[in-house]
Amino acid sequence: MADEQAQVLVVGAGLAGSSAAMFLARRGVRVLLVERHPGTSVHPRATGQFPPTMELLRIGGVADQVLAAGPGTGHDLVIRIAETVRGPVFDTIVHGTDDIDTSAMSPAPFGMASQDKVEPILLAQARDAGATVRFDTEVVGVHQDADGVTARLLDRTNGRLTTVRADYVVAADGHRSPIREWLGIGRQGRGALGHQVGVIFEADLADHVEQDAVALYYLRNKVFTGAYVSIDVPNRHLMTFDYHPEAGESVADFTTERVTELIRVGLADPTVAVAVKAVQAWEMGAFVADRFADGRIFLAGDAAKVTPPTGGMGGNTAIGDAYDVAWKLADVLDGAAGPALLDSYQAERSPVACQVVLASLHNAKARMMPWLDLTGEPEPLAPLPMMFGFRHRSGAVLIEDDDPAPVEDPQRPTGRPGFRAPHVPLLSDGEPVSTIDLFGDHWTLLTSTEGGVWHRAAERAANELGLRLTALGLGPDLVDPTGGLPEVYGIGDAGASLVRPDGVVAWRCDHEVDDPVATLLAALRRLLGREPAARAA
Ligand SMILES: Cc1cc2nc3c(=O)[nH]c(=O)nc-3n(C[C@H](O)[C@H](O)[C@H](O)COP(=O)(O)OP(=O)(O)OC[C@H]3O[C@@H](n4cnc5c(N)ncnc54)[C@H](O)[C@@H]3O)c2cc1C
């Protein structure tokens, strides 16, 4: 008999684990999160949230806090490749938010908060929703059987060993994931690309960098290859430098004197006063796990894939993994879905991971590592289609066409199953909302009219399956000023679009049907893995 029970054990309190615990707890799942360190990351690490991530954080109820934890509006983002922060500049990748206007695709803004600020917000929200969060607690072994997983926990403050029994485990235990290793899950990819030392320092750089901008400079000079990143604390900054363990270098070589010298090179100022605050080493790599799941254990974040930081996708996809596994586990634990729904986690997240790693590798070559040989690697998908136009393919979407394209143009969304439900501006009780604001936490059946047969069908299906399903239709309370929704969603006047809790279209119908209840129930049963034979067909 285990010492304690949880429905889901989350291992690791990085972005993947913290957000998984938050999303699960807010769905009413009993969660235990354990983290071997005494607290969350003090290093800024992954910085920035893409609009789709902010949409997920809004479902978690923390989008406003995360936005406020960044530098806020009025700060432009500047990304450059340069010899030093004072130039010469080799290339400007982004200069100003106009370069990355995504308002036609999402109502959510970009966030610019760093990992050290975001993790505490996620964990506080997880705790508020009922999750138990335990630091100084390391998972030292897992064993699964047909009914659940037993994990051994080591209390690092006193050496005491206990056990926890959980229905499922989310292994968000990072790049070196012990759980992935124990499960014998290998990884593919380019492997280690290089090692970086990140240094947090204090200096008055009013004369060196733009003060009203969030600055990311990839630095390439005769002394080092690295980056400068502005931090949202006055006079605090981050600079990274490459180092070479294969040549006998170690992080211990980065003494305060040496680091100060390197920072001065990066600032092109040999006398600027610098106070070094923290030094941390990390490996830049490109790996994707061979499998994202093993039985009842699911890998999320860096445990599942490691991507070069060039492009800022590691943290964003860690939160994406967390939301995906969380809503699917919650639907299964609610009894609304069968365990087969969980097969879609690997089917959907692994292709995303491969594309993210590929795009980040190409970015790494362009921005930091011109020597990287990418011969034979395919061209990456363009950033906006990747972010807003990726097609999910799994048993949890009923794709009706044979278009093999991995993405669509998000400026011209089609509303087809597998793609993100399109952003259409509406008025709800006279207030502007986006269709995207209507989704999250529950399944949604969207129709062109209020009430009617589809809405009655949704009520019947929700009751019969025990599913959180909301029916919404255009009408006096939800107005479509442009009149474009029925066409954009491909549902005409009499059809319906079924949108998953992650805002992906799962199924749609563009016409009246004889028996909407049977039609909707059949679609949902397949999507939710309630009819394994039908799903396999
Ligand atoms: C030093 C460093 C600097 C980085 N800098 C950048 C950057 O500049 N830009 C960028 O985009 N990305 C950066 N990254 C990567 C980025 O932080 C990750 O992509 C992102 O945080 C993914 O989060 P995660 O939750 O999957 O993993 P992590 O944040 O690594 O979290 C995993 C957690 O699991 C815990 N853990 C591991 N094993 C156990 C166990 N057995 N029991 C309990 N807990 C365990 C670890 O202590 C850790 O807290 C950096 C990573 C590191 C390590």
XYZ file of C-alpha atoms and ligand atoms in Angstrom:
590
model
C 0.000 0.000 0.000
C 1.477 3.333 -1.053
C 1.935 6.158 1.464
C -0.210 8.542 -0.568
C -2.496 8.647 -3.600
C -2.953 11.085 -6.473
C -4.807 10.929 -9.747
C -1.826 12.446 -11.539
C 1.758 12.701 -10.299
C 3.625 15.516 -12.053
C 7.404 15.280 -11.856
C 9.306 18.562 -12.225
C 8.295 22.175 -11.548
C 9.681 23.737 -14.730
C 7.325 25.332 -17.238
C 5.946 21.972 -18.373
C 5.331 20.553 -14.891
C 4.029 23.749 -13.283
C 1.590 24.388 -16.089
C 0.472 20.739 -16.261
C -0.281 20.822 -12.525
C -2.209 24.069 -12.940
C -4.280 22.908 -15.917
C -5.048 19.547 -14.283
C -5.954 20.990 -10.893
C -8.269 23.531 -12.495
C -10.088 20.633 -14.125
C -10.621 19.141 -10.672
C -7.934 16.466 -10.961
C -6.109 15.533 -7.727
C -2.493 16.386 -8.514
C 0.757 15.918 -6.656
C 3.699 17.828 -8.133
C 7.189 17.018 -6.890
C 10.380 18.927 -7.663
C 13.817 17.894 -6.499
C 15.122 21.448 -6.139
C 14.222 23.571 -3.104
C 12.431 26.137 -5.293
C 11.755 27.265 -8.844
C 14.364 28.505 -11.329
C 16.166 31.717 -10.390
C 17.661 31.904 -13.864
C 15.555 33.747 -16.490
C 15.988 30.854 -18.984
C 13.120 30.638 -21.491
C 11.653 34.098 -22.077
C 8.541 35.014 -24.024
C 5.087 33.639 -24.670
C 3.569 33.362 -28.154
C -0.141 34.299 -28.542
C -1.294 30.631 -28.624
C 0.554 30.126 -25.325
C -1.117 33.219 -23.874
C -4.471 31.751 -24.954
C -3.673 28.622 -22.929
C -2.504 30.682 -19.964
C -5.810 32.521 -20.098
C -7.607 29.186 -19.792
C -5.392 28.642 -16.752
C -6.510 32.033 -15.410
C -2.996 33.506 -15.322
C -2.590 35.346 -18.649
C -2.914 38.791 -17.090
C -0.369 37.986 -14.395
C 2.094 36.603 -16.925
C 1.633 39.648 -19.143
C 2.215 41.921 -16.153
C 5.344 39.944 -15.218
C 6.958 40.996 -18.517
C 7.981 44.514 -19.426
C 4.444 45.306 -20.636
C 3.193 47.195 -23.640
C 5.200 50.115 -24.940
C 8.336 47.976 -25.002
C 9.308 46.960 -28.487
C 11.070 43.690 -29.128
C 14.430 44.009 -30.851
C 16.267 40.908 -32.090
C 19.601 41.433 -33.807
C 22.701 39.530 -34.798
C 25.723 41.662 -33.985
C 29.375 41.615 -33.010
C 28.623 43.413 -29.733
C 25.526 45.138 -28.353
C 26.940 48.367 -29.761
C 27.448 46.849 -33.201
C 28.341 46.320 -35.877
C 24.934 44.757 -36.585
C 24.984 41.890 -39.081
C 21.206 41.481 -39.305
C 18.019 42.733 -37.643
C 15.508 39.918 -37.263
C 12.765 41.788 -35.420
C 12.540 45.504 -34.786
C 9.306 46.519 -33.174
C 6.060 44.686 -32.590
C 4.711 45.735 -36.010
C 7.068 43.129 -37.444
C 5.076 40.441 -35.678
C 1.464 41.607 -35.786
C -0.683 38.520 -35.161
C -3.941 40.305 -34.369
C -5.637 38.793 -37.430
C -5.073 35.315 -35.974
C -5.457 35.682 -32.238
C -6.959 38.074 -29.704
C -4.031 37.325 -27.378
C -0.861 39.434 -27.253
C 2.717 38.220 -27.004
C 3.996 37.905 -23.434
C 7.594 38.741 -22.591
C 7.947 37.259 -19.105
C 10.915 35.083 -18.225
C 10.782 31.596 -16.750
C 11.803 32.672 -13.247
C 8.748 34.956 -13.130
C 6.296 32.587 -14.792
C 6.922 29.414 -12.771
C 5.822 30.914 -9.412
C 2.643 32.268 -11.036
C 1.777 28.841 -12.453
C 2.495 27.089 -9.165
C 0.472 29.552 -7.086
C -2.468 29.019 -9.410
C -2.007 25.244 -9.263
C -2.028 25.356 -5.464
C -5.095 27.622 -5.413
C -6.879 25.040 -7.535
C -5.990 22.292 -5.053
C -2.720 20.819 -6.336
C -0.164 19.680 -3.776
C 3.286 21.056 -4.636
C 6.317 19.600 -2.868
C 9.878 20.843 -3.309
C 13.053 19.015 -2.217
C 11.336 15.844 -3.371
C 12.937 13.637 -5.980
C 11.365 10.731 -7.829
C 13.909 7.922 -7.579
C 11.942 5.131 -9.248
C 8.672 4.376 -11.042
C 6.854 1.134 -11.619
C 3.640 0.811 -13.571
C 1.081 -1.933 -13.879
C -2.315 -2.202 -15.542
C -4.046 -0.047 -12.918
C -1.600 2.711 -12.124
C 1.920 3.868 -11.383
C 3.825 3.620 -8.117
C 6.637 6.134 -7.672
C 9.283 6.221 -4.962
C 9.928 9.687 -3.550
C 13.059 10.821 -1.769
C 12.723 13.714 0.655
C 16.057 15.439 0.074
C 15.894 17.338 3.331
C 15.986 14.191 5.510
C 16.663 11.227 3.202
C 13.251 9.663 3.922
C 11.745 7.417 1.215
C 7.990 7.195 0.623
C 5.730 5.949 -2.178
C 2.879 7.507 -4.096
C 0.329 5.671 -6.205
C -1.093 7.593 -9.170
C -3.385 6.774 -12.076
C -1.037 8.616 -14.436
C 2.350 10.361 -14.378
C 3.404 13.456 -16.310
C 7.188 13.271 -16.559
C 8.143 16.942 -16.913
C 11.600 16.197 -15.557
C 13.623 18.100 -18.128
C 16.348 17.496 -20.674
C 18.025 14.635 -18.791
C 14.661 13.129 -17.709
C 15.444 10.227 -15.388
C 11.981 8.821 -16.057
C 12.590 8.734 -19.815
C 15.864 6.932 -19.123
C 14.224 4.372 -16.791
C 11.595 3.673 -19.433
C 14.357 3.077 -21.971
C 12.965 5.680 -24.371
C 15.692 6.800 -26.756
C 16.018 10.111 -28.572
C 16.681 11.114 -32.157
C 18.175 14.303 -33.517
C 21.383 16.246 -33.932
C 22.215 15.795 -30.257
C 24.357 18.227 -28.314
C 25.165 21.323 -30.372
C 27.222 23.220 -27.893
C 27.478 24.426 -24.328
C 26.645 27.848 -23.013
C 27.329 29.635 -19.775
C 24.641 32.153 -18.803
C 25.645 35.038 -16.553
C 23.249 37.338 -14.757
C 24.915 40.658 -14.015
C 24.131 44.189 -12.918
C 25.372 47.219 -14.821
C 24.066 50.592 -15.899
C 23.730 50.118 -19.663
C 21.742 53.264 -20.468
C 24.426 54.191 -23.003
C 24.730 50.702 -24.446
C 21.273 49.283 -25.245
C 17.852 50.691 -26.126
C 16.098 51.285 -22.808
C 12.484 51.021 -23.950
C 12.979 47.752 -25.786
C 13.183 44.094 -24.896
C 16.530 43.334 -26.469
C 17.867 40.001 -27.655
C 21.205 40.240 -29.414
C 22.897 37.156 -30.780
C 26.579 38.016 -30.387
C 29.354 36.709 -32.612
C 32.837 38.101 -32.197
C 36.438 36.949 -32.034
C 36.197 36.091 -28.334
C 32.855 34.276 -28.002
C 29.535 33.276 -29.533
C 26.598 33.953 -27.242
C 23.734 36.318 -26.589
C 22.704 39.401 -24.649
C 19.169 39.415 -23.199
C 17.624 42.342 -21.358
C 15.861 41.471 -18.100
C 12.854 43.229 -16.671
C 14.670 44.353 -13.535
C 16.415 47.744 -13.657
C 20.138 47.407 -14.421
C 19.959 43.594 -14.539
C 21.017 41.699 -17.669
C 21.869 38.255 -18.998
C 24.770 37.407 -21.272
C 25.689 33.933 -22.477
C 29.017 32.607 -23.782
C 29.971 29.382 -25.512
C 32.346 27.005 -23.751
C 33.907 23.723 -24.754
C 33.973 20.790 -22.305
C 35.507 18.625 -25.040
C 38.555 20.926 -24.887
C 38.737 20.591 -21.111
C 36.787 23.763 -20.285
C 34.337 23.742 -17.415
C 31.948 26.188 -15.851
C 34.438 26.581 -12.990
C 36.698 28.370 -15.488
C 34.175 31.189 -15.646
C 35.491 33.128 -12.679
C 34.107 36.552 -11.881
C 37.202 38.137 -13.471
C 36.890 36.174 -16.705
C 33.149 36.682 -16.951
C 33.543 40.418 -16.360
C 36.060 40.557 -19.181
C 33.714 38.662 -21.520
C 30.770 40.889 -20.639
C 32.891 43.945 -21.420
C 33.746 42.433 -24.816
C 30.028 41.872 -25.476
C 29.252 45.451 -24.476
C 32.208 46.869 -26.439
C 33.167 48.803 -23.358
C 36.407 47.779 -21.585
C 35.705 49.835 -18.453
C 31.991 49.526 -17.719
C 31.277 48.581 -14.072
C 29.788 45.080 -13.844
C 28.576 43.088 -10.809
C 28.243 39.364 -11.556
C 25.232 37.826 -9.774
C 24.876 34.241 -11.033
C 26.572 31.848 -13.442
C 24.804 28.781 -14.850
C 25.818 26.330 -17.558
C 23.524 24.540 -19.967
C 23.737 22.357 -23.032
C 22.209 23.461 -26.316
C 20.806 20.454 -28.063
C 18.316 19.101 -30.559
C 16.607 15.878 -29.481
C 13.152 14.369 -29.902
C 12.116 11.343 -27.838
C 11.284 8.184 -29.788
C 8.036 7.913 -27.842
C 6.187 10.557 -25.846
C 4.361 8.025 -23.709
C 4.785 4.644 -22.154
C 1.598 3.157 -20.760
C 0.401 5.562 -18.098
C 3.457 7.829 -18.198
C 3.625 10.868 -20.494
C 6.746 12.893 -21.291
C 6.256 16.659 -21.512
C 8.492 19.647 -22.247
C 12.242 19.098 -22.443
C 11.809 15.471 -21.354
C 10.065 14.891 -24.701
C 12.145 17.198 -26.872
C 15.021 19.600 -26.494
C 15.284 22.440 -28.947
C 17.939 25.120 -29.426
C 16.706 28.357 -27.786
C 16.928 30.248 -31.095
C 13.300 31.156 -31.663
C 12.098 30.866 -28.073
C 10.086 27.720 -28.716
C 11.275 25.461 -25.864
C 9.209 27.123 -23.165
C 6.197 27.715 -25.402
C 5.988 24.103 -26.507
C 6.532 22.915 -22.921
C 3.298 24.741 -21.979
C 1.647 23.395 -25.159
C 2.556 19.818 -24.190
C 1.252 20.424 -20.683
C -2.123 21.694 -21.854
C -2.497 18.877 -24.356
C -1.788 16.089 -21.897
C -3.818 17.833 -19.165
C -7.116 18.193 -21.012
C -6.869 14.666 -22.351
C -6.081 13.170 -18.938
C -8.868 15.235 -17.348
C -11.421 13.988 -19.900
C -10.308 10.392 -19.296
C -10.299 10.748 -15.508
C -13.777 12.360 -15.692
C -14.948 9.216 -17.460
C -16.009 11.214 -20.525
C -13.247 9.774 -22.705
C -11.737 6.332 -23.024
C -8.006 5.776 -22.475
C -7.599 5.617 -26.276
C -7.896 9.426 -26.325
C -4.454 9.483 -24.725
C -2.917 7.927 -27.858
C -3.457 11.281 -29.524
C -0.904 12.942 -27.224
C 2.076 11.349 -28.918
C 0.400 11.465 -32.354
C -0.114 15.229 -32.117
C 2.788 16.514 -30.022
C 5.598 14.574 -31.644
C 5.176 16.204 -35.108
C 5.018 19.630 -33.418
C 8.246 18.837 -31.562
C 10.014 17.734 -34.763
C 9.024 20.936 -36.566
C 10.013 23.119 -33.608
C 13.440 21.500 -33.396
C 13.941 21.818 -37.165
C 12.993 25.507 -37.203
C 15.171 26.228 -34.158
C 18.124 24.467 -35.797
C 17.812 26.633 -38.900
C 17.547 29.696 -36.648
C 20.636 28.544 -34.749
C 22.608 28.303 -37.993
C 21.458 31.762 -39.128
C 21.923 33.500 -35.779
C 24.640 31.773 -33.792
C 26.279 28.809 -35.486
C 27.019 29.462 -39.153
C 29.230 26.368 -39.166
C 26.277 24.061 -38.443
C 25.920 21.649 -41.371
C 22.216 21.207 -42.090
C 22.685 19.415 -45.389
C 19.851 16.961 -45.851
C 17.602 18.640 -43.288
C 14.298 19.787 -44.793
C 13.358 23.451 -44.885
C 11.393 24.420 -41.773
C 7.786 25.563 -41.860
C 7.334 29.346 -41.840
C 6.813 30.796 -38.327
C 3.188 31.974 -38.626
C 1.787 28.800 -40.242
C 3.754 26.833 -37.631
C 2.263 28.880 -34.797
C -1.322 29.242 -36.051
C -1.780 26.913 -39.021
C -0.475 23.504 -37.907
C -2.723 20.536 -38.601
C -3.233 17.966 -35.850
C -3.619 14.405 -37.057
C -4.746 11.703 -34.645
C -7.782 9.765 -33.524
C -8.904 12.920 -31.706
C -9.743 14.742 -34.949
C -11.996 13.495 -37.735
C -10.294 14.719 -40.883
C -12.655 14.754 -43.836
C -10.266 15.570 -46.709
C -7.108 14.045 -48.131
C -4.980 17.194 -48.102
C -1.544 16.033 -46.864
C -0.213 19.551 -46.145
C 1.126 19.914 -42.594
C -0.064 23.538 -42.340
C -2.473 26.012 -43.870
C -2.147 29.752 -44.359
C -3.423 31.111 -41.032
C -4.427 34.371 -42.745
C -6.968 32.319 -44.706
C -8.112 29.658 -42.245
C -10.502 26.996 -43.473
C -12.027 25.717 -40.232
C -11.281 22.145 -41.313
C -10.880 19.475 -38.628
C -7.326 19.273 -37.331
C -6.665 23.001 -37.698
C -6.982 25.718 -35.111
C -10.551 27.093 -34.949
C -10.378 30.463 -36.742
C -10.322 33.786 -34.930
C -13.499 35.693 -35.897
C -14.339 38.964 -34.112
C -17.828 38.849 -32.539
C -19.916 40.889 -30.117
C -21.091 39.171 -26.948
C -23.766 41.227 -25.200
C -22.386 44.166 -27.149
C -18.775 43.618 -26.023
C -16.078 42.661 -28.548
C -14.928 39.047 -28.216
C -13.159 36.611 -30.449
C -14.389 33.116 -31.222
C -11.130 32.054 -29.525
C -12.465 33.587 -26.286
C -15.337 31.104 -26.382
C -13.192 27.967 -26.200
C -11.144 26.322 -23.475
C -11.651 23.874 -20.633
C -14.652 22.317 -22.362
C -15.754 21.103 -25.763
C -17.807 23.601 -27.806
C -20.393 23.045 -30.505
C -20.592 26.218 -32.572
C -23.519 26.895 -34.895
C -24.726 29.765 -37.058
C -27.963 30.104 -35.149
C -28.938 30.152 -31.513
C -30.643 27.070 -30.127
C -32.148 24.584 -32.563
C -31.506 20.940 -33.261
C -27.729 20.976 -32.864
C -27.973 22.601 -29.471
C -30.493 20.016 -28.289
C -28.179 17.334 -29.652
C -25.261 18.818 -27.730
C -27.260 18.725 -24.499
C -28.206 15.081 -25.068
C -24.627 14.119 -25.975
C -23.188 15.931 -22.950
C -25.580 14.083 -20.641
C -25.092 10.722 -22.237
C -21.281 10.890 -22.315
C -20.762 12.892 -19.133
C -18.844 15.419 -21.244
C -18.271 19.109 -20.621
C -19.820 20.289 -23.888
C -21.178 23.801 -24.430
C -23.356 24.741 -27.400
C -23.015 28.279 -28.726
C -24.768 29.901 -31.659
C -25.011 33.265 -33.321
C -28.043 35.257 -32.236
C -29.000 38.455 -30.418
C -26.462 37.752 -27.637
C -23.607 36.655 -29.882
C -23.427 38.814 -32.972
C -21.202 38.295 -35.993
C -20.850 41.874 -37.354
C -19.014 40.796 -40.508
C -21.370 37.872 -41.161
C -18.314 35.810 -42.039
C -18.378 33.086 -39.381
C -20.524 30.458 -41.161
C -18.236 30.544 -44.178
C -14.943 30.738 -42.277
C -15.977 27.791 -40.095
C -17.405 25.955 -43.119
C -20.725 25.251 -41.409
C -23.168 27.207 -43.589
C -26.523 28.099 -42.055
C -27.437 24.624 -40.833
C -24.210 22.880 -39.845
C -22.027 22.801 -36.739
C -18.353 22.862 -35.771
C -17.118 20.842 -32.807
C -14.122 22.496 -31.138
C -11.915 20.701 -28.602
C -10.817 22.219 -25.286
C -7.566 23.288 -26.992
C -9.350 25.294 -29.698
C -8.724 22.728 -32.442
C -11.627 21.818 -34.714
C -12.365 18.139 -34.082
C -15.249 17.614 -36.491
C -17.680 19.664 -38.543
C -20.777 19.310 -40.637
C -21.909 21.868 -43.213
C -25.526 20.827 -43.616
C -28.709 19.740 -41.876
C -28.785 16.074 -40.915
C -31.720 13.735 -40.259
C -30.611 12.768 -36.775
C -28.287 15.371 -35.192
C -28.176 13.480 -31.873
C -26.948 10.262 -33.482
C -24.557 12.165 -35.764
C -22.990 14.145 -32.940
C -22.821 11.158 -30.592
C -21.135 9.039 -33.249
C -18.527 11.750 -33.872
C -17.874 12.280 -30.173
C -17.612 8.568 -29.419
C -14.924 8.223 -32.054
C -13.087 11.340 -30.956
C -13.161 10.413 -27.284
C -11.949 6.878 -27.811
C -15.221 5.435 -26.557
C -15.418 3.063 -29.536
C -11.980 1.587 -30.153
C -13.088 -0.456 -33.164
C -14.579 2.578 -34.878
C -11.478 4.687 -34.157
C -9.210 2.149 -35.690
C -11.302 1.987 -38.882
C 20.239 26.717 -17.586
C 19.208 26.745 -18.668
C 19.077 27.870 -19.452
C 18.118 27.912 -20.448
N 18.004 29.035 -21.195
C 17.048 29.089 -22.149
C 16.863 30.248 -22.941
O 17.592 31.218 -22.810
N 15.849 30.258 -23.862
C 15.022 29.167 -24.040
O 14.096 29.205 -24.871
N 15.188 28.058 -23.310
C 16.172 27.997 -22.382
N 16.328 26.873 -21.661
C 15.408 25.776 -21.912
C 14.071 26.041 -21.248
O 14.282 26.396 -19.914
C 13.225 24.783 -21.375
O 12.954 24.517 -22.741
C 11.891 24.923 -20.706
O 12.045 25.421 -19.433
C 11.208 23.560 -20.632
O 10.766 23.341 -19.369
P 10.602 21.912 -18.724
O 9.599 22.124 -17.644
O 10.336 20.891 -19.722
O 12.021 21.552 -18.139
P 12.841 22.198 -16.970
O 12.570 23.644 -16.853
O 14.241 21.756 -17.166
O 12.241 21.520 -15.659
C 12.462 20.181 -15.309
C 12.400 20.080 -13.811
O 12.351 18.727 -13.425
C 13.086 18.596 -12.220
N 13.460 17.186 -12.052
C 14.299 16.459 -12.836
N 14.366 15.189 -12.378
C 13.553 15.118 -11.290
C 13.222 14.061 -10.389
N 13.717 12.828 -10.534
N 12.369 14.328 -9.385
C 11.852 15.569 -9.219
N 12.147 16.608 -10.037
C 12.988 16.373 -11.069
C 14.266 19.513 -12.426
O 14.874 19.852 -11.191
C 13.625 20.683 -13.132
O 13.214 21.695 -12.254
C 17.292 26.790 -20.678
C 17.437 25.648 -19.907
C 18.378 25.600 -18.912
C 18.509 24.336 -18.091
